[in-house]
């Protein structure tokens, strides 16, 4: 079947896709994971299809599922720690064929590795030189002001870039690490790979993870980098002070890039990460913060003819138009505004 | 043209292996059904721990009583019903439910329950109202098909057999139903975020 012409409705009514989404059938999981990797242009469609399925299902998060699964295994006395993979038992494949296939694959691998090994021995010096000469190609992705952008990396990790942010990463990750460079704010959902840590470099702070989801915000106007962890575990290195801090879920680390001061606190994910669902949140926000957020979110310029008195605004706007947001703010803070094209005048 | 990995003979085979005491069969059944069971259970009782324990107990029971299990054609349908009965009993014990509703009357309603939203998201009354409206607009047929397809894991062929409808009308009904629920994604996205956290 040609899934390339599939529309969102086609995906969410396709049984194998649902099995992949639910994680209930290994064959389907493998098929779709491969398909998603091969069709990076479809990644946004796939993400949207999955979120449409979230209308119908409420899944238990992966980490909790793993806990439940090992509890189940213990309760029935399965002692091996490695999970038995979902195995389509019913697949009837004549024994000789699968044996033959295995043998063929093994033979192929042996030949390949022999070839590789002998070649390597012969011209290992030359290879090294070549490897050093060929610079890895760096890819840059942006979310322009007024936009957000979701990127799926080759390893399956997802990055949602907030407005006015940029991320750089090599076309192919190295063998030891997966490094990316961030300016601005992004939410990361990192595919687990114990052999290759995922490292985000941002404003002199290195955040290292194996597989987890977290948010990083690097604000130049506030001279600070914030790392907020949702699930899993991350290690944060402050490069100047060489300090290393481990975060647990719900913990947020604030690094001041001027003073190098580091503060760890708990956070309310509903409050800090709303941006990725289109929710603008303010918590006792001063005017300059409101200005910065709105300018980037809606791609506008705000001019103050008069500075309104604002003690700190708290509130949220869920997928609202600029006009609605301005109206809400103008009532709450007490100002008048004029909206012309992408220019807003406050008076 | 669509995968048939939940068809009846496969299910019957797997179930018979379990009845013969195969741990592996139980393990496969667990992995193939867990997320759907959780989803269904959570819509009945929006309390993660209760649902987790309920499923845990369900599988422990299956294992302890495997020799005495009767034949089953559709494993997932069987498990959903068993979980339903266990959770409803619990609700009754806790004084939250007075009469025991019948699974067949209740199942379509259950997956469109908005009770969990009420608990997670008190302040978003407006959103909740919208979701409820969307759900109200779904016909009984649409709910039935969504339940058969998404929850019980019926293939289109099996739904054709069950409902007497043609493949194309089933797809059409499903599209329309999903379209109605479309506007409400963000509520659930919010909810999922809550769940993860």
Coordinates of C-alpha atoms in Angstrom, one line a residue:
Chain A
X1 CA 0.0 0.0 0.0
X2 CA 1.3 3.5 -0.8
X3 CA 1.2 5.4 2.4
X4 CA 2.9 8.4 0.8
X5 CA -0.5 9.7 -0.4
X6 CA -2.1 9.1 2.9
X7 CA -4.1 11.8 4.4
X8 CA -4.4 12.3 8.2
X9 CA -7.8 10.5 8.2
X10 CA -6.3 7.6 6.3
X11 CA -3.6 7.1 8.9
X12 CA -5.9 7.2 11.9
X13 CA -8.3 4.7 10.3
X14 CA -5.4 2.3 9.3
X15 CA -5.2 -0.6 11.7
X16 CA -1.5 -1.2 11.5
X17 CA -0.9 2.5 12.2
X18 CA -3.1 2.3 15.3
X19 CA -1.1 -0.8 16.5
X20 CA 2.0 1.2 16.1
X21 CA 0.6 4.2 18.0
X22 CA -0.6 1.9 20.8
X23 CA 2.6 -0.2 20.7
X24 CA 0.6 -3.4 20.6
X25 CA 2.1 -5.2 17.6
X26 CA 5.8 -5.5 17.1
X27 CA 5.6 -6.0 13.3
X28 CA 3.6 -2.8 12.9
X29 CA 5.8 -0.9 15.3
X30 CA 8.9 -1.8 13.3
X31 CA 7.3 -1.1 10.0
X32 CA 6.1 2.3 11.0
X33 CA 9.2 3.3 12.8
X34 CA 11.2 2.5 9.6
X35 CA 8.6 4.3 7.5
X36 CA 8.7 7.5 9.6
X37 CA 12.5 7.5 9.3
X38 CA 12.4 7.2 5.6
X39 CA 9.8 9.8 5.1
X40 CA 10.9 12.8 7.2
X41 CA 8.7 15.1 5.2
X42 CA 5.7 13.3 6.7
X43 CA 6.7 13.7 10.3
X44 CA 4.3 16.6 11.0
X45 CA 1.5 14.6 9.5
X46 CA 2.4 11.6 11.7
X47 CA 2.6 13.7 14.8
X48 CA -0.8 15.2 14.0
X49 CA -2.3 11.7 13.3
X50 CA -1.0 10.5 16.7
X51 CA -2.5 13.5 18.5
X52 CA -5.8 12.8 16.7
X53 CA -5.7 9.3 18.2
X54 CA -5.2 10.9 21.6
X55 CA -8.8 12.0 21.1
X56 CA -9.8 8.4 21.4
X57 CA -7.3 6.8 23.7
X58 CA -5.6 7.8 26.9
X59 CA -2.3 5.9 27.0
X60 CA -0.3 5.2 30.1
X61 CA 3.1 6.9 29.6
X62 CA 5.9 4.6 28.5
X63 CA 7.9 4.8 31.7
X64 CA 4.9 3.9 33.8
X65 CA 4.0 1.2 31.4
X66 CA 7.5 -0.3 31.8
X67 CA 7.0 -0.3 35.6
X68 CA 3.6 -2.0 35.3
X69 CA 5.0 -4.5 32.9
X70 CA 7.8 -5.6 35.2
X71 CA 5.4 -5.8 38.1
X72 CA 3.3 -8.1 36.0
X73 CA 6.3 -10.2 35.0
X74 CA 7.3 -10.6 38.7
X75 CA 3.8 -11.5 39.7
X76 CA 3.6 -14.4 37.4
X77 CA 7.1 -15.5 38.0
X78 CA 8.9 -14.5 34.8
X79 CA 12.4 -14.0 36.1
X80 CA 14.3 -13.0 33.0
X81 CA 14.9 -9.2 33.0
X82 CA 14.9 -8.8 29.2
X83 CA 11.3 -8.4 28.1
X84 CA 9.9 -11.0 25.8
X85 CA 9.2 -9.1 22.7
X86 CA 5.7 -9.2 21.4
X87 CA 6.0 -12.2 19.1
X88 CA 3.5 -12.9 16.4
X89 CA 3.3 -16.6 17.4
X90 CA 0.7 -17.3 14.8
X91 CA 3.0 -16.3 11.9
X92 CA 3.5 -19.6 10.3
X93 CA 6.9 -19.8 8.6
X94 CA 8.3 -23.2 7.7
X95 CA 11.3 -23.9 9.9
X96 CA 13.8 -24.6 7.1
X97 CA 13.0 -21.3 5.4
X98 CA 13.7 -19.2 8.5
X99 CA 16.8 -21.2 9.3
X100 CA 18.0 -20.7 5.7
X101 CA 17.3 -17.0 6.0
X102 CA 19.2 -16.7 9.2
X103 CA 22.1 -18.6 7.8
X104 CA 22.1 -16.3 4.7
X105 CA 22.2 -13.2 6.8
X106 CA 24.9 -14.6 9.0
X107 CA 27.0 -15.5 6.0
X108 CA 26.5 -12.1 4.5
X109 CA 27.6 -10.4 7.6
X110 CA 30.6 -12.5 7.9
X111 CA 31.7 -11.7 4.4
X112 CA 31.0 -8.0 4.9
X113 CA 33.0 -7.8 8.1
X114 CA 35.9 -9.8 6.5
X115 CA 36.0 -7.4 3.6
X116 CA 35.7 -4.4 5.9
X117 CA 38.4 -5.7 8.2
X118 CA 41.0 -6.6 5.5
X119 CA 40.4 -3.2 3.8
X120 CA 40.7 -1.4 7.0
X121 CA 44.0 -3.1 7.8
X122 CA 45.4 -2.2 4.4
X123 CA 44.6 1.4 4.3
X124 CA 43.7 2.4 7.8
X125 CA 46.1 5.4 7.7
X126 CA 44.4 6.7 4.6
X127 CA 40.9 6.2 6.0
X128 CA 41.7 8.2 9.1
X129 CA 42.9 11.1 7.1
X130 CA 39.8 11.0 5.0
X131 CA 37.5 11.0 8.0
X132 CA 39.2 14.0 9.4
X133 CA 39.0 15.9 6.1
X134 CA 35.3 15.3 5.5
X135 CA 33.5 17.8 7.8
X136 CA 30.0 16.6 8.8
X137 CA 27.3 18.5 7.2
X138 CA 25.4 20.8 9.6
X139 CA 21.7 21.3 9.2
X140 CA 20.0 24.5 10.5
X141 CA 16.3 24.7 11.3
X142 CA 14.4 27.8 12.3
X143 CA 11.0 28.7 13.7
X144 CA 10.5 32.2 12.5
X145 CA 8.7 34.7 14.6
X146 CA 5.0 34.0 14.6
X147 CA 5.7 30.3 13.8
X148 CA 6.5 27.1 15.6
X149 CA 8.3 24.2 14.0
X150 CA 8.4 20.5 14.8
X151 CA 11.5 18.6 13.6
X152 CA 12.0 14.9 13.7
X153 CA 15.7 13.9 13.7
X154 CA 17.0 10.7 12.1
X155 CA 17.2 8.9 15.4
X156 CA 13.5 9.5 15.9
X157 CA 13.8 12.3 18.5
X158 CA 11.3 15.1 18.2
X159 CA 12.1 18.8 18.7
X160 CA 9.4 21.4 18.9
X161 CA 10.9 24.9 18.3
X162 CA 9.2 27.9 19.7
X163 CA 8.9 31.1 17.7
X164 CA 12.1 32.9 16.9
X165 CA 14.4 29.9 17.8
X166 CA 17.0 28.0 15.9
X167 CA 18.6 24.6 16.2
X168 CA 21.7 23.2 14.5
X169 CA 22.6 19.5 14.2
X170 CA 24.9 17.4 12.0
X171 CA 23.2 15.5 9.2
X172 CA 24.4 12.3 10.7
X173 CA 25.0 11.9 14.4
X174 CA 28.4 10.5 15.5
X175 CA 28.9 7.1 17.0
X176 CA 29.3 8.3 20.6
X177 CA 27.0 11.3 21.0
X178 CA 24.1 13.1 19.5
X179 CA 24.8 16.8 19.8
X180 CA 22.6 19.7 18.9
X181 CA 22.9 23.4 19.4
X182 CA 20.0 25.6 20.4
X183 CA 19.2 29.3 20.4
X184 CA 15.9 30.2 21.9
X185 CA 13.4 27.7 23.2
X186 CA 12.5 24.1 22.3
X187 CA 10.8 21.1 23.7
X188 CA 12.7 17.9 23.3
X189 CA 11.3 14.4 23.2
X190 CA 14.4 12.3 22.9
X191 CA 14.5 8.7 21.6
X192 CA 16.2 6.4 24.1
X193 CA 19.7 5.3 23.0
X194 CA 21.9 4.2 25.9
X195 CA 24.9 4.0 23.8
X196 CA 24.7 7.6 22.4
X197 CA 23.7 10.3 24.9
X198 CA 21.8 13.2 23.4
X199 CA 23.4 16.6 24.2
X200 CA 21.9 20.0 23.9
X201 CA 24.3 22.9 23.9
X202 CA 22.6 26.2 24.7
X203 CA 24.1 29.4 26.2
X204 CA 27.1 27.8 27.7
X205 CA 25.0 25.0 29.2
X206 CA 25.3 21.4 28.2
X207 CA 22.3 19.2 28.9
X208 CA 22.9 15.5 28.6
X209 CA 20.2 12.8 28.4
X210 CA 19.7 9.2 27.2
X211 CA 16.0 9.4 26.4
X212 CA 13.5 11.7 28.0
X213 CA 11.4 14.8 27.4
X214 CA 12.4 18.3 28.6
X215 CA 12.2 21.9 27.7
X216 CA 15.2 24.3 27.3
X217 CA 14.7 28.1 27.1
X218 CA 17.7 30.3 26.5
X219 CA 16.6 33.9 26.8
X220 CA 19.2 36.5 25.9
X221 CA 17.2 39.4 27.3
X222 CA 17.1 37.7 30.7
X223 CA 20.6 36.3 30.4
X224 CA 19.5 32.9 31.5
X225 CA 19.1 29.4 30.4
X226 CA 16.3 27.3 31.8
X227 CA 16.2 23.5 31.7
X228 CA 12.8 22.0 32.7
X229 CA 12.5 18.2 32.9
X230 CA 9.2 16.4 32.3
X231 CA 10.1 12.8 32.2
X232 CA 13.3 10.7 32.7
X233 CA 16.6 12.1 33.9
X234 CA 19.0 14.8 32.7
X235 CA 22.4 16.0 33.6
X236 CA 23.2 19.6 33.2
X237 CA 26.8 21.0 32.9
X238 CA 27.5 24.6 33.4
X239 CA 30.6 25.1 31.2
X240 CA 32.2 28.1 33.0
X241 CA 31.9 26.8 36.5
X242 CA 32.2 23.1 35.4
X243 CA 29.3 22.4 37.7
X244 CA 27.3 19.2 37.0
X245 CA 23.7 19.0 38.3
X246 CA 21.2 16.1 37.9
X247 CA 17.5 16.9 37.5
X248 CA 14.5 14.8 38.4
X249 CA 11.1 15.1 36.8
X250 CA 9.3 18.4 37.6
X251 CA 12.6 20.1 38.4
X252 CA 13.7 23.2 36.6
X253 CA 17.2 24.5 36.6
X254 CA 17.9 28.2 36.0
X255 CA 21.4 29.2 35.0
X256 CA 22.2 32.9 34.9
X257 CA 24.7 33.3 32.1
X258 CA 26.1 36.6 33.6
X259 CA 26.6 35.6 37.2
X260 CA 26.8 31.8 36.5
X261 CA 24.5 31.5 39.5
X262 CA 22.5 28.2 39.4
X263 CA 19.0 27.8 41.0
X264 CA 17.0 24.6 41.1
X265 CA 13.3 24.7 41.8
X266 CA 10.2 22.6 41.1
X267 CA 7.8 23.7 38.4
X268 CA 4.3 23.2 37.3
X269 CA 4.5 21.8 33.7
X270 CA 1.0 23.1 33.0
X271 CA 2.4 26.6 33.6
X272 CA 5.8 26.4 32.0
X273 CA 5.2 24.3 28.9
X274 CA 1.9 25.6 27.6
X275 CA 3.6 27.2 24.6
X276 CA 3.9 23.9 22.8
X277 CA 0.1 23.5 22.8
X278 CA -0.4 27.0 21.7
X279 CA -1.1 28.4 25.2
X280 CA 0.6 31.7 26.2
X281 CA 1.1 31.9 29.9
X282 CA 2.1 34.8 32.1
X283 CA 2.9 34.6 35.7
X284 CA 3.3 37.9 37.4
X285 CA 4.8 39.1 34.1
X286 CA 6.3 42.5 33.8
X287 CA 5.7 44.6 30.7
X288 CA 9.0 43.8 29.0
X289 CA 8.3 40.1 29.3
X290 CA 4.8 40.5 27.9
X291 CA 6.3 42.6 25.0
X292 CA 9.0 40.0 24.3
X293 CA 6.6 37.1 24.2
X294 CA 4.0 38.7 22.1
X295 CA 6.4 40.2 19.6
X296 CA 7.9 36.8 18.9
X297 CA 4.7 34.8 19.2
X298 CA 2.7 36.9 16.7
X299 CA 5.6 38.5 14.8
X300 CA 4.7 42.1 15.7
X301 CA 6.4 45.3 16.9
X302 CA 5.0 46.9 20.0
X303 CA 5.5 50.6 20.6
X304 CA 4.7 52.3 23.9
X305 CA 3.4 55.9 23.6
X306 CA 2.7 55.7 27.3
X307 CA 3.9 53.1 29.8
X308 CA 0.9 51.6 31.6
X309 CA 1.2 50.8 35.3
X310 CA 1.6 47.0 35.6
X311 CA 2.3 45.3 38.9
X312 CA 2.7 41.9 37.2
X313 CA 0.1 40.2 35.0
X314 CA -1.0 36.6 35.6
X315 CA -3.2 34.7 33.1
X316 CA -3.2 32.5 30.0
X317 CA -4.4 32.6 26.5
X318 CA -5.3 29.4 24.8
X319 CA -4.8 29.6 21.0
X320 CA -6.2 33.1 20.9
X321 CA -5.8 35.7 18.2
X322 CA -3.6 38.7 18.8
X323 CA -6.5 41.0 19.0
X324 CA -8.2 38.9 21.7
X325 CA -5.0 38.7 23.7
X326 CA -4.5 42.5 23.5
X327 CA -8.1 43.1 24.5
X328 CA -7.7 40.8 27.5
X329 CA -4.4 42.5 28.6
X330 CA -5.8 46.0 28.0
X331 CA -8.7 45.3 30.4
X332 CA -6.5 43.7 33.0
X333 CA -3.7 46.1 33.0
X334 CA -5.5 49.2 31.8
X335 CA -4.3 50.6 28.5
X336 CA -5.6 51.4 25.0
X337 CA -4.1 49.9 21.9
X338 CA -4.1 50.3 18.2
X339 CA -3.4 47.4 15.9
X340 CA -2.2 48.1 12.3
X341 CA -0.7 45.3 10.3
X342 CA 2.1 44.0 12.4
X343 CA 2.5 47.2 14.5
X344 CA 0.9 47.6 17.8
X345 CA 0.8 51.0 19.6
X346 CA 0.0 51.1 23.3
X347 CA -1.2 54.5 24.6
Chain B
X1 CA -5.4 -4.3 2.3
X2 CA -5.6 -3.9 6.0
X3 CA -3.8 -5.9 8.6
X4 CA -5.6 -8.8 10.1
X5 CA -3.5 -9.3 13.2
X6 CA -6.4 -9.5 15.6
X7 CA -8.4 -12.0 13.7
X8 CA -10.3 -14.7 15.5
X9 CA -8.2 -17.8 14.7
X10 CA -5.1 -16.0 15.9
X11 CA -6.9 -15.0 19.1
X12 CA -8.3 -18.5 19.6
X13 CA -4.8 -20.0 19.2
X14 CA -3.2 -17.7 21.6
X15 CA -6.0 -18.2 24.1
X16 CA -5.7 -21.9 23.9
X17 CA -2.0 -21.7 24.6
X18 CA -2.8 -19.7 27.7
X19 CA -5.3 -22.3 28.8
X20 CA -2.5 -24.9 28.4
X21 CA -0.4 -22.9 30.7
X22 CA 1.9 -20.9 28.4
X23 CA 3.5 -18.0 30.2
X24 CA 4.6 -16.7 26.8
X25 CA 1.0 -16.5 25.6
X26 CA 0.0 -14.6 28.6
X27 CA 2.9 -12.2 28.1
X28 CA 1.9 -11.6 24.5
X29 CA -1.7 -11.0 25.5
X30 CA -0.5 -8.5 28.1
X31 CA 1.6 -6.5 25.6
X32 CA -1.0 -6.6 22.9
X33 CA -3.8 -5.3 25.0
X34 CA -2.4 -3.2 27.9
X35 CA -2.8 0.3 26.5
X36 CA -6.3 -0.2 25.2
X37 CA -7.3 -1.7 28.6
X38 CA -5.7 1.2 30.4
X39 CA -7.4 3.7 28.2
X40 CA -10.8 2.1 28.7
X41 CA -10.3 1.7 32.4
X42 CA -9.2 5.3 32.9
X43 CA -12.3 6.6 31.2
X44 CA -14.4 4.5 33.6
X45 CA -12.5 5.5 36.7
X46 CA -10.2 8.4 36.2
X47 CA -7.6 7.3 38.8
X48 CA -4.4 5.9 37.4
X49 CA -3.5 3.8 40.4
X50 CA -6.9 2.1 40.6
X51 CA -6.8 1.3 36.9
X52 CA -3.2 0.0 37.0
X53 CA -4.1 -2.3 39.9
X54 CA -7.2 -3.4 38.2
X55 CA -5.3 -4.5 35.2
X56 CA -2.6 -6.1 37.3
X57 CA -5.2 -8.2 39.1
X58 CA -7.0 -9.1 35.9
X59 CA -3.8 -10.7 34.5
X60 CA -2.9 -12.3 37.8
X61 CA -6.4 -13.9 37.8
X62 CA -6.0 -15.1 34.2
X63 CA -2.8 -16.8 35.2
X64 CA -4.1 -18.4 38.4
X65 CA -7.2 -19.7 36.7
X66 CA -5.8 -20.4 33.3
X67 CA -6.8 -24.1 33.4
X68 CA -10.4 -23.3 34.0
X69 CA -10.8 -20.6 31.4
X70 CA -13.5 -21.0 28.8
X71 CA -13.0 -20.6 25.1
X72 CA -12.7 -17.1 23.8
X73 CA -13.0 -15.8 20.3
X74 CA -12.0 -12.2 20.7
X75 CA -9.4 -11.8 23.5
X76 CA -9.6 -8.0 23.7
X77 CA -13.4 -7.9 23.9
X78 CA -13.1 -10.5 26.7
X79 CA -10.5 -8.5 28.6
X80 CA -12.4 -5.2 28.3
X81 CA -15.5 -6.8 29.7
X82 CA -13.6 -8.4 32.6
X83 CA -11.9 -5.1 33.4
X84 CA -15.2 -3.3 33.2
X85 CA -16.8 -5.7 35.7
X86 CA -13.9 -5.5 38.1
X87 CA -13.7 -1.7 38.0
X88 CA -17.5 -1.2 38.3
X89 CA -17.5 -3.5 41.3
X90 CA -14.8 -1.4 42.9
X91 CA -16.9 1.7 42.2
X92 CA -19.8 0.1 43.8
X93 CA -17.7 -0.8 46.9
X94 CA -16.6 2.7 47.1
X95 CA -20.2 3.9 47.1
X96 CA -19.8 5.7 43.8
X97 CA -22.1 3.4 41.8
X98 CA -25.3 2.1 43.1
X99 CA -26.4 -0.3 40.5
X100 CA -24.2 -2.5 38.4
X101 CA -24.6 -1.4 34.8
X102 CA -24.5 -4.0 32.0
X103 CA -21.3 -3.9 30.0
X104 CA -23.1 -4.1 26.6
X105 CA -25.3 -1.2 27.5
X106 CA -22.5 0.9 28.9
X107 CA -19.4 0.2 26.8
X108 CA -20.0 2.7 24.0
X109 CA -20.8 5.4 26.5
X110 CA -17.7 4.6 28.6
X111 CA -15.1 5.5 26.0
X112 CA -16.8 8.8 25.5
X113 CA -16.9 9.5 29.2
X114 CA -15.8 13.0 30.1
X115 CA -15.6 12.3 33.8
X116 CA -11.8 12.2 33.7
X117 CA -11.7 15.6 32.1
X118 CA -13.8 17.0 34.9
X119 CA -11.4 15.8 37.5
X120 CA -8.2 16.8 35.7
X121 CA -9.3 20.1 34.4
X122 CA -11.9 21.9 36.6
X123 CA -11.2 25.4 35.3
X124 CA -11.8 24.6 31.7
X125 CA -15.5 24.4 31.8
X126 CA -15.9 25.9 28.4
X127 CA -13.7 23.3 26.7
X128 CA -15.5 20.5 28.5
X129 CA -18.8 21.8 27.4
X130 CA -17.6 21.8 23.8
X131 CA -16.3 18.3 24.0
X132 CA -19.5 17.1 25.5
X133 CA -21.4 18.7 22.6
X134 CA -19.2 17.0 20.1
X135 CA -19.8 13.7 21.7
X136 CA -23.5 14.2 21.9
X137 CA -23.6 14.7 18.1
X138 CA -22.2 11.3 17.5
X139 CA -24.8 8.7 16.6
X140 CA -25.1 5.4 18.3
X141 CA -23.8 3.7 15.1
X142 CA -20.8 6.0 15.0
X143 CA -20.0 5.2 18.7
X144 CA -20.5 1.5 18.1
X145 CA -18.1 1.5 15.1
X146 CA -15.5 3.5 16.9
X147 CA -15.6 1.1 19.8
X148 CA -15.5 -2.0 17.7
X149 CA -12.6 -0.7 15.6
X150 CA -10.4 1.2 18.1
X151 CA -11.1 -0.6 21.3
X152 CA -12.1 -4.1 20.5
X153 CA -9.7 -4.1 17.6
X154 CA -12.1 -5.4 15.0
X155 CA -10.9 -5.3 11.4
X156 CA -13.1 -3.6 8.7
X157 CA -14.0 -7.1 7.5
X158 CA -15.2 -8.1 10.9
X159 CA -17.1 -4.9 11.4
X160 CA -18.8 -5.5 8.0
X161 CA -19.9 -8.9 9.3
X162 CA -21.0 -7.6 12.7
X163 CA -23.0 -4.5 11.5
X164 CA -24.0 -5.5 8.0
X165 CA -22.5 -2.3 6.6
X166 CA -20.3 -2.0 3.6
X167 CA -16.6 -1.1 3.9
X168 CA -17.0 2.3 2.4
X169 CA -19.9 3.2 4.6
X170 CA -18.0 2.1 7.7
X171 CA -15.1 4.3 6.6
X172 CA -17.4 7.2 5.9
X173 CA -19.1 6.9 9.3
X174 CA -15.7 6.8 11.0
X175 CA -14.4 9.8 9.2
X176 CA -17.4 11.8 10.1
X177 CA -17.2 10.8 13.7
X178 CA -13.6 11.6 14.0
X179 CA -14.2 14.9 12.3
X180 CA -16.7 15.8 15.0
X181 CA -14.2 15.1 17.7
X182 CA -11.5 17.0 15.8
X183 CA -12.0 20.3 17.4
X184 CA -11.3 18.9 20.8
X185 CA -7.8 17.6 20.4
X186 CA -6.4 20.4 22.4
X187 CA -8.3 19.3 25.5
X188 CA -6.9 15.9 25.3
X189 CA -3.4 17.2 24.5
X190 CA -3.7 19.1 27.7
X191 CA -4.9 16.1 29.5
X192 CA -2.1 13.9 28.1
X193 CA 0.4 16.4 29.4
X194 CA -1.2 16.1 32.8
X195 CA -1.0 12.4 32.6
X196 CA 2.6 12.3 31.6
X197 CA 3.4 14.6 34.5

